[in-house]
Amino acid sequence: MAAGGGSMAVAMAAMLIISTSICVSSGKKITVQITDLIRYDNVMVIDCRSSDDDLGQQTLLYGQSMEWRFNPNFSKTTLYYCNAMWEAKQIHFHAYEYMRDNYGCGLDCRWLFTVDGLYAYNSKNESWDFRFSCL
């Protein structure tokens, strides 16, 4: 290898790492919102997390929401999952799954718990899509 060739490779690798970091961190953040509209006297306890972030347990009364924002990971495998509990019911669901939601809800992923089930907002159709029964 010619003199200085090694330092050129190191410089190019450093530039690649820096440009990759800029691309990932300059992306727009995703917002996930979960709202309890089950019943006025309902108390929901919800625990959401990803492999990197534990959002902690939240208590939602009727009409209350929890919300968080994040950048998807570079490998496009971001997954946030939640366990929601109220009365004698419990549901486990994926609040954000990159392969499903990148084109489904885009930057604004909203979930709505109602007396008959869980709905996800479809930003393409501007409608609420039924996802799971909570009965």
PDB file of C-alpha atoms in Angstrom:
ATOM      1  CA  MET A   1       0.000   0.000   0.000  1.00  0.00           C
ATOM      2  CA  ALA A   2       1.328   3.422  -0.878  1.00  0.00           C
ATOM      3  CA  ALA A   3       2.289   5.809   1.900  1.00  0.00           C
ATOM      4  CA  GLY A   4      -0.712   7.794   3.061  1.00  0.00           C
ATOM      5  CA  GLY A   5      -3.169   5.253   1.581  1.00  0.00           C
ATOM      6  CA  GLY A   6      -4.141   4.021   5.033  1.00  0.00           C
ATOM      7  CA  SER A   7      -4.878   7.514   6.307  1.00  0.00           C
ATOM      8  CA  MET A   8      -7.009   8.181   3.206  1.00  0.00           C
ATOM      9  CA  ALA A   9      -9.093   5.060   3.966  1.00  0.00           C
ATOM     10  CA  VAL A  10      -9.514   6.143   7.594  1.00  0.00           C
ATOM     11  CA  ALA A  11     -10.583   9.631   6.486  1.00  0.00           C
ATOM     12  CA  MET A  12     -13.129   8.173   4.046  1.00  0.00           C
ATOM     13  CA  ALA A  13     -14.502   5.818   6.723  1.00  0.00           C
ATOM     14  CA  ALA A  14     -14.824   8.728   9.172  1.00  0.00           C
ATOM     15  CA  MET A  15     -16.696  10.770   6.542  1.00  0.00           C
ATOM     16  CA  LEU A  16     -19.064   7.838   5.930  1.00  0.00           C
ATOM     17  CA  ILE A  17     -19.767   7.473   9.654  1.00  0.00           C
ATOM     18  CA  ILE A  18     -20.369  11.209  10.071  1.00  0.00           C
ATOM     19  CA  SER A  19     -22.664  11.420   7.035  1.00  0.00           C
ATOM     20  CA  THR A  20     -24.602   8.340   8.193  1.00  0.00           C
ATOM     21  CA  SER A  21     -25.038   9.868  11.662  1.00  0.00           C
ATOM     22  CA  ILE A  22     -26.293  13.107  10.145  1.00  0.00           C
ATOM     23  CA  CYS A  23     -28.794  11.264   7.932  1.00  0.00           C
ATOM     24  CA  VAL A  24     -30.210   9.275  10.853  1.00  0.00           C
ATOM     25  CA  SER A  25     -30.378  12.152  13.337  1.00  0.00           C
ATOM     26  CA  SER A  26     -31.733  14.717  10.875  1.00  0.00           C
ATOM     27  CA  GLY A  27     -34.805  12.598  10.070  1.00  0.00           C
ATOM     28  CA  LYS A  28     -38.201  13.759  11.234  1.00  0.00           C
ATOM     29  CA  LYS A  29     -39.411  12.330  14.518  1.00  0.00           C
ATOM     30  CA  ILE A  30     -42.329   9.910  14.746  1.00  0.00           C
ATOM     31  CA  THR A  31     -45.088  10.718  17.247  1.00  0.00           C
ATOM     32  CA  VAL A  32     -47.103   7.910  18.852  1.00  0.00           C
ATOM     33  CA  GLN A  33     -50.223   8.789  20.836  1.00  0.00           C
ATOM     34  CA  ILE A  34     -52.488   6.402  22.767  1.00  0.00           C
ATOM     35  CA  THR A  35     -55.854   7.642  24.097  1.00  0.00           C
ATOM     36  CA  ASP A  36     -58.290   6.032  26.553  1.00  0.00           C
ATOM     37  CA  LEU A  37     -61.934   6.513  25.498  1.00  0.00           C
ATOM     38  CA  ILE A  38     -63.263   3.273  26.983  1.00  0.00           C
ATOM     39  CA  ARG A  39     -65.669   4.724  29.590  1.00  0.00           C
ATOM     40  CA  TYR A  40     -65.794   7.815  31.764  1.00  0.00           C
ATOM     41  CA  ASP A  41     -65.160   5.726  34.910  1.00  0.00           C
ATOM     42  CA  ASN A  42     -62.369   3.643  33.338  1.00  0.00           C
ATOM     43  CA  VAL A  43     -58.762   3.657  34.511  1.00  0.00           C
ATOM     44  CA  MET A  44     -56.227   2.153  32.111  1.00  0.00           C
ATOM     45  CA  VAL A  45     -52.686   1.230  33.073  1.00  0.00           C
ATOM     46  CA  ILE A  46     -50.365   1.034  30.085  1.00  0.00           C
ATOM     47  CA  ASP A  47     -46.712   0.065  29.846  1.00  0.00           C
ATOM     48  CA  CYS A  48     -44.851   0.720  26.561  1.00  0.00           C
ATOM     49  CA  ARG A  49     -41.250   0.035  25.571  1.00  0.00           C
ATOM     50  CA  SER A  50     -38.821  -0.751  22.791  1.00  0.00           C
ATOM     51  CA  SER A  51     -35.574  -2.696  22.952  1.00  0.00           C
ATOM     52  CA  ASP A  52     -33.828   0.612  23.804  1.00  0.00           C
ATOM     53  CA  ASP A  53     -36.425   2.654  25.708  1.00  0.00           C
ATOM     54  CA  ASP A  54     -38.714   1.818  28.621  1.00  0.00           C
ATOM     55  CA  LEU A  55     -41.395   4.517  28.722  1.00  0.00           C
ATOM     56  CA  GLY A  56     -42.594   3.376  32.134  1.00  0.00           C
ATOM     57  CA  GLN A  57     -46.050   2.576  33.356  1.00  0.00           C
ATOM     58  CA  GLN A  58     -48.683   5.272  32.769  1.00  0.00           C
ATOM     59  CA  THR A  59     -52.189   5.582  34.209  1.00  0.00           C
ATOM     60  CA  LEU A  60     -54.787   7.016  31.831  1.00  0.00           C
ATOM     61  CA  LEU A  61     -58.240   8.175  32.823  1.00  0.00           C
ATOM     62  CA  TYR A  62     -61.047   8.592  30.291  1.00  0.00           C
ATOM     63  CA  GLY A  63     -60.018  11.146  27.657  1.00  0.00           C
ATOM     64  CA  GLN A  64     -56.354  11.158  28.646  1.00  0.00           C
ATOM     65  CA  SER A  65     -53.490  10.293  26.314  1.00  0.00           C
ATOM     66  CA  MET A  66     -49.857   9.328  26.507  1.00  0.00           C
ATOM     67  CA  GLU A  67     -47.484  10.400  23.767  1.00  0.00           C
ATOM     68  CA  TRP A  68     -43.832  10.007  22.828  1.00  0.00           C
ATOM     69  CA  ARG A  69     -41.538  10.989  19.971  1.00  0.00           C
ATOM     70  CA  PHE A  70     -38.523   9.222  18.521  1.00  0.00           C
ATOM     71  CA  ASN A  71     -36.384   8.730  15.447  1.00  0.00           C
ATOM     72  CA  PRO A  72     -36.592   5.280  13.835  1.00  0.00           C
ATOM     73  CA  ASN A  73     -33.337   3.338  13.918  1.00  0.00           C
ATOM     74  CA  PHE A  74     -31.049   3.161  10.902  1.00  0.00           C
ATOM     75  CA  SER A  75     -31.769  -0.539  10.273  1.00  0.00           C
ATOM     76  CA  LYS A  76     -35.535   0.163   9.972  1.00  0.00           C
ATOM     77  CA  THR A  77     -36.457  -2.311  12.716  1.00  0.00           C
ATOM     78  CA  THR A  78     -37.882   0.092  15.320  1.00  0.00           C
ATOM     79  CA  LEU A  79     -40.595  -1.576  17.388  1.00  0.00           C
ATOM     80  CA  TYR A  80     -42.520  -0.181  20.368  1.00  0.00           C
ATOM     81  CA  TYR A  81     -44.899  -2.584  22.076  1.00  0.00           C
ATOM     82  CA  CYS A  82     -47.398  -1.966  24.851  1.00  0.00           C
ATOM     83  CA  ASN A  83     -49.408  -3.842  27.452  1.00  0.00           C
ATOM     84  CA  ALA A  84     -52.664  -2.141  28.390  1.00  0.00           C
ATOM     85  CA  MET A  85     -54.749  -3.260  31.376  1.00  0.00           C
ATOM     86  CA  TRP A  86     -58.122  -2.161  32.723  1.00  0.00           C
ATOM     87  CA  GLU A  87     -60.751  -3.952  34.792  1.00  0.00           C
ATOM     88  CA  ALA A  88     -60.079  -7.663  34.135  1.00  0.00           C
ATOM     89  CA  LYS A  89     -58.846  -7.075  30.580  1.00  0.00           C
ATOM     90  CA  GLN A  90     -55.387  -6.953  29.107  1.00  0.00           C
ATOM     91  CA  ILE A  91     -54.148  -6.411  25.557  1.00  0.00           C
ATOM     92  CA  HIS A  92     -50.647  -6.571  24.093  1.00  0.00           C
ATOM     93  CA  PHE A  93     -50.073  -4.669  20.844  1.00  0.00           C
ATOM     94  CA  HIS A  94     -47.353  -3.090  18.731  1.00  0.00           C
ATOM     95  CA  ALA A  95     -47.790   0.659  19.034  1.00  0.00           C
ATOM     96  CA  TYR A  96     -45.143   1.259  16.368  1.00  0.00           C
ATOM     97  CA  GLU A  97     -43.610  -1.211  13.943  1.00  0.00           C
ATOM     98  CA  TYR A  98     -41.422   0.348  11.247  1.00  0.00           C
ATOM     99  CA  MET A  99     -42.324  -2.024   8.407  1.00  0.00           C
ATOM    100  CA  ARG A 100     -46.058  -1.587   9.083  1.00  0.00           C
ATOM    101  CA  ASP A 101     -46.217   2.062  10.109  1.00  0.00           C
ATOM    102  CA  ASN A 102     -43.629   3.864   7.996  1.00  0.00           C
ATOM    103  CA  TYR A 103     -46.161   4.082   5.178  1.00  0.00           C
ATOM    104  CA  GLY A 104     -49.309   3.434   7.246  1.00  0.00           C
ATOM    105  CA  CYS A 105     -49.437   6.230   9.773  1.00  0.00           C
ATOM    106  CA  GLY A 106     -46.337   8.102   8.652  1.00  0.00           C
ATOM    107  CA  LEU A 107     -45.086  10.557  11.271  1.00  0.00           C
ATOM    108  CA  ASP A 108     -48.314  10.601  13.327  1.00  0.00           C
ATOM    109  CA  CYS A 109     -49.313   7.205  14.775  1.00  0.00           C
ATOM    110  CA  ARG A 110     -52.443   7.409  16.902  1.00  0.00           C
ATOM    111  CA  TRP A 111     -54.250   4.682  18.826  1.00  0.00           C
ATOM    112  CA  LEU A 112     -57.719   4.927  20.357  1.00  0.00           C
ATOM    113  CA  PHE A 113     -59.113   2.532  22.972  1.00  0.00           C
ATOM    114  CA  THR A 114     -62.931   2.465  22.973  1.00  0.00           C
ATOM    115  CA  VAL A 115     -65.527   0.268  24.641  1.00  0.00           C
ATOM    116  CA  ASP A 116     -65.624  -2.056  21.597  1.00  0.00           C
ATOM    117  CA  GLY A 117     -61.946  -2.195  20.704  1.00  0.00           C
ATOM    118  CA  LEU A 118     -58.680  -0.651  19.629  1.00  0.00           C
ATOM    119  CA  TYR A 119     -58.494   1.626  16.586  1.00  0.00           C
ATOM    120  CA  ALA A 120     -55.480   2.949  14.670  1.00  0.00           C
ATOM    121  CA  TYR A 121     -55.569   6.205  12.723  1.00  0.00           C
ATOM    122  CA  ASN A 122     -54.998   5.784   8.986  1.00  0.00           C
ATOM    123  CA  SER A 123     -53.467   9.042   7.769  1.00  0.00           C
ATOM    124  CA  LYS A 124     -53.812   8.033   4.099  1.00  0.00           C
ATOM    125  CA  ASN A 125     -57.619   7.680   4.330  1.00  0.00           C
ATOM    126  CA  GLU A 126     -58.028  10.038   7.303  1.00  0.00           C
ATOM    127  CA  SER A 127     -60.070   7.382   9.087  1.00  0.00           C
ATOM    128  CA  TRP A 128     -59.899   5.158  12.170  1.00  0.00           C
ATOM    129  CA  ASP A 129     -59.285   1.473  11.339  1.00  0.00           C
ATOM    130  CA  PHE A 130     -60.516  -1.190  13.745  1.00  0.00           C
ATOM    131  CA  ARG A 131     -57.578  -3.363  14.871  1.00  0.00           C
ATOM    132  CA  PHE A 132     -58.534  -5.468  17.918  1.00  0.00           C
ATOM    133  CA  SER A 133     -61.606  -6.336  19.954  1.00  0.00           C
ATOM    134  CA  CYS A 134     -61.294  -5.569  23.659  1.00  0.00           C
ATOM    135  CA  LEU A 135     -64.496  -7.368  24.650  1.00  0.00           C
TER     136      LEU A 135
END
